[in-house]
Amino acid sequence: MSDGVRAKRSKTPVGYRRSGDTFVINVMSPDNKTWWRNFLGEGGPITFLKLDGADRTGHAVADRDEAGRVKVTINLD
């Protein structure tokens, strides 16, 4: 269960680190953003638009550490 509202489709540009089919997004100023909350707990589905020329789906999970930093880890399908 998440605290956020699940959007059907929203475009949010982000910076990320990629290793193969795994991506990590470090959410800057997470208290000022809400999108990542959709992926708390067990996480949920996500779509990268126009990644390598095609839309790609995957599963995203958000984690918040003791210092309040948030990272979202995405594994592509």
GROMACS .gro file of N, CA, C and O in nm, residues 6-54:
model
  196
    6ARG      N    1  -0.194   0.677  -0.742
    6ARG     CA    2  -0.144   0.610  -0.863
    6ARG      C    3  -0.197   0.680  -0.987
    6ARG      O    4  -0.317   0.688  -1.008
    7ALA      N    5  -0.105   0.729  -1.066
    7ALA     CA    6  -0.142   0.795  -1.192
    7ALA      C    7  -0.147   0.691  -1.302
    7ALA      O    8  -0.069   0.596  -1.303
    8LYS      N    9  -0.240   0.708  -1.395
    8LYS     CA   10  -0.246   0.615  -1.507
    8LYS      C   11  -0.125   0.633  -1.597
    8LYS      O   12  -0.069   0.538  -1.646
    9ARG      N   13  -0.087   0.755  -1.622
    9ARG     CA   14   0.031   0.782  -1.703
    9ARG      C   15   0.076   0.924  -1.678
    9ARG      O   16  -0.001   1.017  -1.690
   10SER      N   17   0.199   0.939  -1.640
   10SER     CA   18   0.252   1.071  -1.617
   10SER      C   19   0.396   1.074  -1.663
   10SER      O   20   0.466   0.974  -1.654
   11LYS      N   21   0.438   1.186  -1.717
   11LYS     CA   22   0.575   1.199  -1.765
   11LYS      C   23   0.654   1.283  -1.666
   11LYS      O   24   0.622   1.399  -1.643
   12THR      N   25   0.753   1.221  -1.604
   12THR     CA   26   0.837   1.288  -1.508
   12THR      C   27   0.983   1.265  -1.546
   12THR      O   28   1.034   1.154  -1.532
   13PRO      N   29   1.049   1.368  -1.599
   13PRO     CA   30   1.189   1.348  -1.635
   13PRO      C   31   1.274   1.332  -1.509
   13PRO      O   32   1.255   1.403  -1.411
   14VAL      N   33   1.364   1.235  -1.514
   14VAL     CA   34   1.452   1.209  -1.400
   14VAL      C   35   1.590   1.171  -1.449
   14VAL      O   36   1.607   1.126  -1.562
   15GLY      N   37   1.690   1.190  -1.363
   15GLY     CA   38   1.823   1.139  -1.390
   15GLY      C   39   1.836   1.001  -1.328
   15GLY      O   40   1.775   0.975  -1.224
   16TYR      N   41   1.910   0.913  -1.391
   16TYR     CA   42   1.921   0.777  -1.338
   16TYR      C   43   2.058   0.718  -1.371
   16TYR      O   44   2.130   0.768  -1.456
   17ARG      N   45   2.091   0.611  -1.297
   17ARG     CA   46   2.209   0.530  -1.326
   17ARG      C   47   2.158   0.397  -1.380
   17ARG      O   48   2.063   0.339  -1.326
   18ARG      N   49   2.224   0.349  -1.483
   18ARG     CA   50   2.179   0.224  -1.546
   18ARG      C   51   2.290   0.121  -1.546
   18ARG      O   52   2.406   0.151  -1.573
   19SER      N   53   2.252  -0.002  -1.516
   19SER     CA   54   2.341  -0.116  -1.528
   19SER      C   55   2.260  -0.229  -1.590
   19SER      O   56   2.180  -0.294  -1.521
   20GLY      N   57   2.275  -0.247  -1.720
   20GLY     CA   58   2.195  -0.347  -1.791
   20GLY      C   59   2.049  -0.309  -1.790
   20GLY      O   60   2.012  -0.201  -1.834
   21ASP      N   61   1.965  -0.397  -1.734
   21ASP     CA   62   1.822  -0.371  -1.726
   21ASP      C   63   1.778  -0.323  -1.588
   21ASP      O   64   1.660  -0.328  -1.553
   22THR      N   65   1.874  -0.276  -1.508
   22THR     CA   66   1.843  -0.221  -1.376
   22THR      C   67   1.879  -0.073  -1.374
   22THR      O   68   1.986  -0.033  -1.419
   23PHE      N   69   1.786   0.006  -1.320
   23PHE     CA   70   1.804   0.151  -1.309
   23PHE      C   71   1.789   0.191  -1.164
   23PHE      O   72   1.709   0.132  -1.091
   24VAL      N   73   1.864   0.293  -1.123
   24VAL     CA   74   1.849   0.351  -0.990
   24VAL      C   75   1.831   0.500  -1.006
   24VAL      O   76   1.910   0.568  -1.073
   25ILE      N   77   1.724   0.550  -0.946
   25ILE     CA   78   1.694   0.694  -0.946
   25ILE      C   79   1.710   0.742  -0.803
   25ILE      O   80   1.643   0.692  -0.712
   26ASN      N   81   1.801   0.836  -0.781
   26ASN     CA   82   1.812   0.903  -0.651
   26ASN      C   83   1.721   1.025  -0.656
   26ASN      O   84   1.742   1.115  -0.736
   27VAL      N   85   1.617   1.024  -0.574
   27VAL     CA   86   1.516   1.130  -0.577
   27VAL      C   87   1.569   1.249  -0.499
   27VAL      O   88   1.592   1.240  -0.378
   28MET      N   89   1.590   1.359  -0.568
   28MET     CA   90   1.638   1.481  -0.504
   28MET      C   91   1.519   1.553  -0.440
   28MET      O   92   1.411   1.559  -0.498
   29SER      N   93   1.535   1.604  -0.319
   29SER     CA   94   1.429   1.672  -0.243
   29SER      C   95   1.301   1.589  -0.240
   29SER      O   96   1.195   1.634  -0.282
   30PRO      N   97   1.308   1.466  -0.189
   30PRO     CA   98   1.192   1.377  -0.195
   30PRO      C   99   1.068   1.428  -0.122
   30PRO      O  100   0.957   1.395  -0.160
   31ASP      N  101   1.087   1.512  -0.019
   31ASP     CA  102   0.971   1.565   0.053
   31ASP      C  103   0.891   1.664  -0.033
   31ASP      O  104   0.775   1.692  -0.002
   32ASN      N  105   0.953   1.714  -0.139
   32ASN     CA  106   0.885   1.808  -0.229
   32ASN      C  107   0.825   1.739  -0.350
   32ASN      O  108   0.769   1.805  -0.437
   33LYS      N  109   0.838   1.607  -0.357
   33LYS     CA  110   0.787   1.530  -0.472
   33LYS      C  111   0.697   1.419  -0.422
   33LYS      O  112   0.711   1.372  -0.310
   34THR      N  113   0.606   1.376  -0.506
   34THR     CA  114   0.513   1.271  -0.463
   34THR      C  115   0.520   1.145  -0.549
   34THR      O  116   0.480   1.039  -0.505
   35TRP      N  117   0.571   1.152  -0.671
   35TRP     CA  118   0.562   1.040  -0.765
   35TRP      C  119   0.624   0.913  -0.710
   35TRP      O  120   0.573   0.803  -0.732
   36TRP      N  121   0.734   0.923  -0.639
   36TRP     CA  122   0.806   0.805  -0.591
   36TRP      C  123   0.728   0.727  -0.485
   36TRP      O  124   0.748   0.608  -0.468
   37ARG      N  125   0.635   0.793  -0.418
   37ARG     CA  126   0.556   0.725  -0.314
   37ARG      C  127   0.469   0.613  -0.371
   37ARG      O  128   0.428   0.523  -0.299
   38ASN      N  129   0.439   0.620  -0.501
   38ASN     CA  130   0.362   0.513  -0.566
   38ASN      C  131   0.435   0.380  -0.563
   38ASN      O  132   0.374   0.276  -0.588
   39PHE      N  133   0.566   0.384  -0.535
   39PHE     CA  134   0.648   0.263  -0.544
   39PHE      C  135   0.698   0.215  -0.408
   39PHE      O  136   0.786   0.129  -0.401
   40LEU      N  137   0.642   0.265  -0.298
   40LEU     CA  138   0.678   0.218  -0.164
   40LEU      C  139   0.624   0.077  -0.142
   40LEU      O  140   0.533   0.032  -0.211
   41GLY      N  141   0.679   0.009  -0.044
   41GLY     CA  142   0.634  -0.127  -0.012
   41GLY      C  143   0.677  -0.225  -0.119
   41GLY      O  144   0.795  -0.236  -0.151
   42GLU      N  145   0.581  -0.295  -0.177
   42GLU     CA  146   0.610  -0.395  -0.280
   42GLU      C  147   0.640  -0.333  -0.416
   42GLU      O  148   0.676  -0.402  -0.510
   43GLY      N  149   0.623  -0.200  -0.427
   43GLY     CA  150   0.648  -0.133  -0.554
   43GLY      C  151   0.532  -0.146  -0.650
   43GLY      O  152   0.421  -0.179  -0.610
   44GLY      N  153   0.562  -0.119  -0.777
   44GLY     CA  154   0.458  -0.126  -0.877
   44GLY      C  155   0.514  -0.114  -1.017
   44GLY      O  156   0.634  -0.093  -1.038
   45PRO      N  157   0.425  -0.124  -1.117
   45PRO     CA  158   0.468  -0.118  -1.256
   45PRO      C  159   0.508   0.024  -1.296
   45PRO      O  160   0.457   0.121  -1.242
   46ILE      N  161   0.601   0.030  -1.390
   46ILE     CA  162   0.648   0.158  -1.443
   46ILE      C  163   0.678   0.141  -1.591
   46ILE      O  164   0.711   0.032  -1.636
   47THR      N  165   0.667   0.250  -1.666
   47THR     CA  166   0.702   0.249  -1.808
   47THR      C  167   0.800   0.361  -1.835
   47THR      O  168   0.774   0.476  -1.800
   48PHE      N  169   0.913   0.327  -1.895
   48PHE     CA  170   1.007   0.426  -1.947
   48PHE      C  171   0.963   0.459  -2.088
   48PHE      O  172   0.951   0.369  -2.172
   49LEU      N  173   0.938   0.586  -2.115
   49LEU     CA  174   0.898   0.627  -2.249
   49LEU      C  175   1.021   0.655  -2.334
   49LEU      O  176   1.111   0.725  -2.293
   50LYS      N  177   1.022   0.597  -2.451
   50LYS     CA  178   1.128   0.619  -2.550
   50LYS      C  179   1.267   0.586  -2.497
   50LYS      O  180   1.364   0.656  -2.524
   51LEU      N  181   1.279   0.478  -2.423
   51LEU     CA  182   1.409   0.432  -2.376
   51LEU      C  183   1.472   0.348  -2.486
   51LEU      O  184   1.415   0.248  -2.528
   52ASP      N  185   1.587   0.390  -2.533
   52ASP     CA  186   1.653   0.323  -2.646
   52ASP      C  187   1.559   0.310  -2.765
   52ASP      O  188   1.560   0.210  -2.837
   53GLY      N  189   1.473   0.411  -2.784
   53GLY     CA  190   1.386   0.415  -2.901
   53GLY      C  191   1.254   0.342  -2.885
   53GLY      O  192   1.174   0.336  -2.978
   54ALA      N  193   1.226   0.285  -2.767
   54ALA     CA  194   1.100   0.213  -2.746
   54ALA      C  195   1.052   0.232  -2.603
   54ALA      O  196   1.132   0.260  -2.513
   0.00000   0.00000   0.00000
